[in-house]
Coordinates of C-alpha atoms in Angstrom, one line a residue:
X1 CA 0.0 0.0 0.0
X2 CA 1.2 3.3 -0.5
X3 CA 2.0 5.7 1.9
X4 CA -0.1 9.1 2.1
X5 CA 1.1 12.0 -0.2
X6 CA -1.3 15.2 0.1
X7 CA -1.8 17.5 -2.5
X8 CA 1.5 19.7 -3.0
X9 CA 1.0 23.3 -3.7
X10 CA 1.9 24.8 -7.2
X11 CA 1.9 28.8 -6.5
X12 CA 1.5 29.7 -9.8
X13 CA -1.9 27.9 -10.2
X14 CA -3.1 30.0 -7.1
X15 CA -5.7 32.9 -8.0
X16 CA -5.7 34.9 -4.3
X17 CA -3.9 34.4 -1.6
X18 CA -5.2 35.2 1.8
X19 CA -4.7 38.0 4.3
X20 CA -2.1 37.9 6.6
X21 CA -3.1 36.2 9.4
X22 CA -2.6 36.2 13.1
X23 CA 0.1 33.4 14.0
X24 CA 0.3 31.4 17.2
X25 CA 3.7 28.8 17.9
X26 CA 2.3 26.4 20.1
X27 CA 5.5 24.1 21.9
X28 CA 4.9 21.8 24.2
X29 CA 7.6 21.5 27.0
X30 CA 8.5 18.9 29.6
X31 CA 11.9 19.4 31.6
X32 CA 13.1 22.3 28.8
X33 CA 14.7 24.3 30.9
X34 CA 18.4 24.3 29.1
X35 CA 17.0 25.3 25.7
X36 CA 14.3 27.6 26.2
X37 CA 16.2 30.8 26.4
X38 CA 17.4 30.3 23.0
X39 CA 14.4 28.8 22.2
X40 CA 12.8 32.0 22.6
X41 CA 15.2 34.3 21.4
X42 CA 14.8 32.7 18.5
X43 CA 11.4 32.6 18.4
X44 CA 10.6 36.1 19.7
X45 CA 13.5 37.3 16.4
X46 CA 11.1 34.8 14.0
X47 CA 7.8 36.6 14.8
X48 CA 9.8 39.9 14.2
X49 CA 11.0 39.1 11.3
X50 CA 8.2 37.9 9.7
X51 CA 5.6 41.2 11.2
X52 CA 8.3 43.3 9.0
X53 CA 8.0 40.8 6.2
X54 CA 4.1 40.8 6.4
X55 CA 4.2 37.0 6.5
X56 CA 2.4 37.3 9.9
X57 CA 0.2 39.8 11.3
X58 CA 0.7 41.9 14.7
X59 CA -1.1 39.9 17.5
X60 CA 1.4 36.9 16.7
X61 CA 2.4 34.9 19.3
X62 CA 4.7 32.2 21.2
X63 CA 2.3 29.4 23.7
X64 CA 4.6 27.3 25.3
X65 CA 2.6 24.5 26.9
X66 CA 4.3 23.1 30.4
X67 CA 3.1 19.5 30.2
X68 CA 4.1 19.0 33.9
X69 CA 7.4 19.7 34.0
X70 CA 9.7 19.7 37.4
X71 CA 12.5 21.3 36.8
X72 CA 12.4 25.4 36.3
X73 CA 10.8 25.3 32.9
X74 CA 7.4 27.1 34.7
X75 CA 9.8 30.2 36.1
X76 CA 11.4 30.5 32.8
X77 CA 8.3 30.5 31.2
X78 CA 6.7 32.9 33.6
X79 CA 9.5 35.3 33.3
X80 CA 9.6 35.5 29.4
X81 CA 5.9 36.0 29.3
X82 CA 6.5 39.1 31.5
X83 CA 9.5 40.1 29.6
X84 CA 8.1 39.6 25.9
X85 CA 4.7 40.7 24.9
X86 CA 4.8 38.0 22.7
X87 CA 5.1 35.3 25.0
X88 CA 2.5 33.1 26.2
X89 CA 2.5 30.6 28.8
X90 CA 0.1 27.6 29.7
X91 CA 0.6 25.2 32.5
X92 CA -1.1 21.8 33.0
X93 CA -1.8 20.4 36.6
X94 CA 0.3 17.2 35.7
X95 CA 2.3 15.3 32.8
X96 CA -0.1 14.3 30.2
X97 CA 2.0 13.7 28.2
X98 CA 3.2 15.3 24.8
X99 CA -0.3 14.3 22.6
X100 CA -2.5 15.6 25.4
X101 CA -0.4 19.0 25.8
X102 CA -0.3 19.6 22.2
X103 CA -3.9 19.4 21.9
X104 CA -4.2 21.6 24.7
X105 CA -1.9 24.5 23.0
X106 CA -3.9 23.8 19.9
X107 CA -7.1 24.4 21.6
X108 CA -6.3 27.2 24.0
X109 CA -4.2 29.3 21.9
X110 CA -5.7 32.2 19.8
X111 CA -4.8 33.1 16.2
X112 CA -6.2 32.3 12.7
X113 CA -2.9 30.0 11.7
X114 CA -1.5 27.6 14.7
X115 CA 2.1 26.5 14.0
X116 CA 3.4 23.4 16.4
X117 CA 6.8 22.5 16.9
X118 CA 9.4 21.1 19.4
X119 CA 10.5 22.9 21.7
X120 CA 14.4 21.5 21.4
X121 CA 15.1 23.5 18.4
X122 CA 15.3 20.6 15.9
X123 CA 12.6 21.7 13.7
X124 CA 13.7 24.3 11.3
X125 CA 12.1 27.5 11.8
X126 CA 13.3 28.7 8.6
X127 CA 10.7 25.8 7.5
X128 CA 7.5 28.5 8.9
X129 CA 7.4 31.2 6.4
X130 CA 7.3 28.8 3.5
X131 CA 4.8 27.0 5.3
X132 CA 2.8 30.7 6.0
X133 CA 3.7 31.1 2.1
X134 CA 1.7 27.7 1.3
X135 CA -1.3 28.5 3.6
X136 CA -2.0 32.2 1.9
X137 CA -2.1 30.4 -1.5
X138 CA -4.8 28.4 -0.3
X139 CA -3.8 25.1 2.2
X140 CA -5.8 24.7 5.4
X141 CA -3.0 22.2 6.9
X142 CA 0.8 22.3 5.6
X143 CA 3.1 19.3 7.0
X144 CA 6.8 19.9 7.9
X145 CA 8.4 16.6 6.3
X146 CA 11.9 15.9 7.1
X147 CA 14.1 15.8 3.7
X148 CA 16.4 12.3 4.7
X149 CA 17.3 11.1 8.1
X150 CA 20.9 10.9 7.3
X151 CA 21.6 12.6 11.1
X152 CA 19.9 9.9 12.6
X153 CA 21.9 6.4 14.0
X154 CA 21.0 2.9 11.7
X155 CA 18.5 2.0 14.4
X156 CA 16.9 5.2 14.7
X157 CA 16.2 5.3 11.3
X158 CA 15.1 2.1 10.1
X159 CA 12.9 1.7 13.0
X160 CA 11.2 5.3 12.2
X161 CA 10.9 4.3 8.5
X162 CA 9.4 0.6 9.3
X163 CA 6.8 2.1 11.4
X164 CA 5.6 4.4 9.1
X165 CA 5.4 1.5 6.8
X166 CA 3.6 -0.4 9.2
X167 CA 1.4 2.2 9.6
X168 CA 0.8 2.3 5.8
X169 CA 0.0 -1.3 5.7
X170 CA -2.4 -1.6 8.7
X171 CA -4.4 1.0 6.9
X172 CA -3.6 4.2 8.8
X173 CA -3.6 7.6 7.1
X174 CA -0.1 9.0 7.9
X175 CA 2.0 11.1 6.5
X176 CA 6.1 9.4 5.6
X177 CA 8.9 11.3 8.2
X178 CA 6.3 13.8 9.3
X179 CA 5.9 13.9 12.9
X180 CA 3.9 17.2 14.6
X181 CA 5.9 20.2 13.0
X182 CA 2.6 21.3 11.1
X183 CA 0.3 24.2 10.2
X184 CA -3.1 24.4 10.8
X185 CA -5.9 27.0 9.6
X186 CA -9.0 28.3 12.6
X187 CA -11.1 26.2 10.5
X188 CA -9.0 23.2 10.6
X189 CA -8.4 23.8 14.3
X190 CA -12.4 23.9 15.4
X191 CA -13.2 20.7 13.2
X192 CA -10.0 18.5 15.4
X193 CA -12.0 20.6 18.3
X194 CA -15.2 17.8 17.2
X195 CA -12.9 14.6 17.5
X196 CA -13.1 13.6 21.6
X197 CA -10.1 10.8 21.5
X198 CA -9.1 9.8 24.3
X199 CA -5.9 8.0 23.1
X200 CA -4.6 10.8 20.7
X201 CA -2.1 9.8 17.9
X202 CA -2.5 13.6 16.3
X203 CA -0.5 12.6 13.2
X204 CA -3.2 9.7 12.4
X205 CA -6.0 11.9 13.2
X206 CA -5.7 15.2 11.4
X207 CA -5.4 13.6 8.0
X208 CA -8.6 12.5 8.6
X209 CA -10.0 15.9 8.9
X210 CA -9.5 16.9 4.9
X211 CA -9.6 20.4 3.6
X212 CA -7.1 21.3 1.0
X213 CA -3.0 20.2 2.3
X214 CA 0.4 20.6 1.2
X215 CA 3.8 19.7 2.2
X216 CA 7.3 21.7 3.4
X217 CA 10.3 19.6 3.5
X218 CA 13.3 20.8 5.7
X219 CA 16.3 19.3 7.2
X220 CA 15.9 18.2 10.8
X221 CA 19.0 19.8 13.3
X222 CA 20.3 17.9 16.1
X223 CA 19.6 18.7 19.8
X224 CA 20.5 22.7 20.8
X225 CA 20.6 21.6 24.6
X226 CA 19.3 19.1 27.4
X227 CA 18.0 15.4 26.7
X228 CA 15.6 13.6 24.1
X229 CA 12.3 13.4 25.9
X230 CA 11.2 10.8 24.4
X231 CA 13.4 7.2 24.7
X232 CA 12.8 3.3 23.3
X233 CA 10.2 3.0 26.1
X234 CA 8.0 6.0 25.0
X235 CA 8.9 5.7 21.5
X236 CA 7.5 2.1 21.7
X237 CA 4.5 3.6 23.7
X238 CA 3.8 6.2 20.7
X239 CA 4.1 3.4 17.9
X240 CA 1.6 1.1 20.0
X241 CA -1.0 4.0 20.5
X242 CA -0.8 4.7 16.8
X243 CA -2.1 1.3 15.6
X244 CA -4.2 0.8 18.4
X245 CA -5.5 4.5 18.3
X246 CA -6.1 5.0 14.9
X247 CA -6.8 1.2 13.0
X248 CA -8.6 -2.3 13.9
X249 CA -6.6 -4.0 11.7
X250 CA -4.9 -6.2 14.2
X251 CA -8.2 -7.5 15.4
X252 CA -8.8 -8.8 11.6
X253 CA -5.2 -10.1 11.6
X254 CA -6.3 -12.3 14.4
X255 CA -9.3 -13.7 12.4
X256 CA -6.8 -14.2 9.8
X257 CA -4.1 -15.9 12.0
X258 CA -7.1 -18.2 13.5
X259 CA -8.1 -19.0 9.9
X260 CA -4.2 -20.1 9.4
X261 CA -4.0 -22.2 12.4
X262 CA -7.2 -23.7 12.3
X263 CA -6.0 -25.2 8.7
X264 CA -2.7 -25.9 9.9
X265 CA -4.1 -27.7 12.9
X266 CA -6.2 -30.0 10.3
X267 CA -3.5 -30.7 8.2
X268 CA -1.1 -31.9 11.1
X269 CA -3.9 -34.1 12.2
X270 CA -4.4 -35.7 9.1
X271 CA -0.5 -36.2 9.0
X272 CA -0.6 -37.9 12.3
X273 CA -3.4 -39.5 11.1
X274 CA -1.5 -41.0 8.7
X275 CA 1.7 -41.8 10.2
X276 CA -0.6 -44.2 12.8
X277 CA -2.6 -45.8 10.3
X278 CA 0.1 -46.6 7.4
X279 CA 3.2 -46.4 10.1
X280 CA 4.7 -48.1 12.8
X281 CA 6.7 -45.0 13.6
X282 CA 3.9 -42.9 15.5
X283 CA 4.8 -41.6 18.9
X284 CA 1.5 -42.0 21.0
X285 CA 0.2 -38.2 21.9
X286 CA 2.9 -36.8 21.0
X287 CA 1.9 -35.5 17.6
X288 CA -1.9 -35.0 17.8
X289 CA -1.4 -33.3 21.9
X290 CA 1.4 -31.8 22.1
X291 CA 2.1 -29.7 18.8
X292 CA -1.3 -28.2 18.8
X293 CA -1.1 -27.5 22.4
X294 CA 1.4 -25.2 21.8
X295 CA 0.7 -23.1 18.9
X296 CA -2.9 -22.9 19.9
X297 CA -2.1 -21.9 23.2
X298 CA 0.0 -19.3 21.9
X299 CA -2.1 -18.0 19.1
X300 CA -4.8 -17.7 22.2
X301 CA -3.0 -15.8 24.4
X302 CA -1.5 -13.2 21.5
X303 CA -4.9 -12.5 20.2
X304 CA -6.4 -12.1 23.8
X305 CA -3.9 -9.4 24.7
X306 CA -4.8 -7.7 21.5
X307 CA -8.3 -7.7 22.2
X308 CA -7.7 -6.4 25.9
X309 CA -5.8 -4.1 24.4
X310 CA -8.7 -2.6 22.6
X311 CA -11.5 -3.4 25.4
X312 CA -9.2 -1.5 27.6
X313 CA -9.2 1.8 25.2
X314 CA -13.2 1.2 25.5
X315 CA -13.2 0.7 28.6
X316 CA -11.1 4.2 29.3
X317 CA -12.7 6.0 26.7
X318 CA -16.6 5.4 28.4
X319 CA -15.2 7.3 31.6
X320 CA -15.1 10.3 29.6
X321 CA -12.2 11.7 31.5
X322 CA -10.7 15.6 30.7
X323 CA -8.1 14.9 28.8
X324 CA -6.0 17.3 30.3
X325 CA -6.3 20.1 33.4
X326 CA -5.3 24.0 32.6
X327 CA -3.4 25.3 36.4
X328 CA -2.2 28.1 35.3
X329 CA -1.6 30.6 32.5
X330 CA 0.8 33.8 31.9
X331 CA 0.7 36.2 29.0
X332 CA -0.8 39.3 27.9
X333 CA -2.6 37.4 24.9
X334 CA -4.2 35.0 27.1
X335 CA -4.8 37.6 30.2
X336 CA -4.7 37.4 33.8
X337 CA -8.2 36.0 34.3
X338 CA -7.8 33.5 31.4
X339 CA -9.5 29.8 32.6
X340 CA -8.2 27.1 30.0
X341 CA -11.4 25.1 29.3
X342 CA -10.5 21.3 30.9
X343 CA -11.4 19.0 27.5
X344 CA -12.8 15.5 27.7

């Protein structure tokens, strides 16, 4: 199966492009102390920039979303927003983790185009005004897709690659080397506002909202500062949520795989069949018991945790939990008296 490709943007078939809009950065941060003061004086120099340019209009603004964190990233955050006009701050009551505090910068933060990136400074910000470029000539969602992964080790990269590929082939929607550097219109904004997930996998789920796409590629930049947030374990976790989130497919595979074993059991049967009846060779039990045993036992217990797997994502999603709690906010964009709406 092939892997998604959305509709790339030719400029010169445009006919009008859009007004400038109002532009909100939304980064989620966990333990980002070490690289958000170049992290924002970066970003504070970007939005600059791009006022003068009339890429973005005045009213543009930085959200950086503290997704629990418990080192000084709060304070740092807190003290920018005072400093800089154009700094925003949102803090959750506890790590929800970096889905969850995404979608709560995507939903909390004002502006008529929402950028997200990492806050680590590996996306390539001079990726944003061709993305701002692509939206005025028409596209409601632009994906940042990294060029190569030549910076990455052999693991790293064939890993990433197979599970997009696994994703391909189980049926999801997703997008090859994107991850959640991405531009989004208000319009695209309010209709992932309808979707009430409670297992997000964000870059299964806003293909499936439609409108009119296009892609930026750009070269991904190692680490400025501090450590990857994200290690096997919760890159594992991510990969498992995506299927699980976003396909049934496994489930089928198990109707397939008990279609394969239930034929494999009756042809060992007939073979043992055979080897008693035309044989003096047979082992008593042996064939018929224990071989079938086994790989029906096994097959049993793979396809049960499968299936727990998805009663338990049932099971979670009838509690109808907020997905994430707003504790605090800072900012002159989001005002003193701002309450983050908690979303189930």
């Amino acid at each position: 199966m092939e892997l998604l490709h959305p509709w790339r943007l030719d400029f010169s078939t445009q006919p009008e492009l859009k007004p400038v809009p109002v532009v909100s950065l939304v980064l989620p941060c966990f333990n980002e102390q070490e690289v958000l003061p170049e992290t924002t004086r970066r970003l504070v120099a970007l939005l600059a920039r791009l006022e003068a340019e009339g890429k973005a209009a005045p009213g543009s603004a930085i959200y950086y979303v503290d997704d629990g964190s418990s080192d000084g990233t709060w304070r740092l955050v807190s003290e920018y927003a005072a400093a800089f006009p154009t700094v925003c701050g949102i803090k959750l009551s506890r790590n929800r983790g970096h889905q969850n505090a995404l979608l709560c910068g995507l939903l909390t933060a004002p502006g008529e185009v929402l950028v997200s990136l990492d806050a680590d400074l590996q996306d390539d910000l001079e990726a944003i005004p061709r993305m701002l470029d692509a939206h005025r000539a028409g596209s409601e969602i632009v994906y940042a897709v990294r060029h190569c992964r030549n910076a990455d080790s052999v693991f790293k990269r064939t890993s990433a690659e197979g599970y997009y590929r696994l994703l391909s082939f189980l049926g999801v929607q997703v997008l090859f080397n994107h991850a959640d550097f991405r531009l989004m219109s208000r319009r695209a904004i309010e209709s992932l506002r309808g979707y009430e997930e409670t297992h997000l996998f964000l870059r299964g789920l806003i293909p499936q909202l439609g409108y009119r796409t296009s892609v930026v590629e750009f070269e991904r930049a190692p680490r400025f500062a501090g450590e990857s947030k994200y290690p096997l374990r919760k890159m594992l976790s991510l990969a498992w949520q995506g299927v699980t989130s976003s396909t049934a497919y496994p489930l089928r595979l198990i109707t397939g795989a008990g279609a394969l074993v239930s034929l494999g059991s009756l042809l060992l049967s007939a073979w043992a069949l055979g080897i008693r009846m035309f044989t003096d060779q047979a082992v008593p039990g042996w064939a018929s018991v224990v071989i079938p045993m086994y790989l029906l036992g096994g097959v049993q217990l793979l396809s049960l945790g499968i299936i727990g797997e998805y009663l338990a994502k049932v099971y979670e999603s009838t509690k109808k939990r907020p997905r994430f709690h707003v504790e605090a906010v800072c900012g002159s964009k989001l005002g003193t008296g701002f309450c983050g709406k908690d979303q189930p």
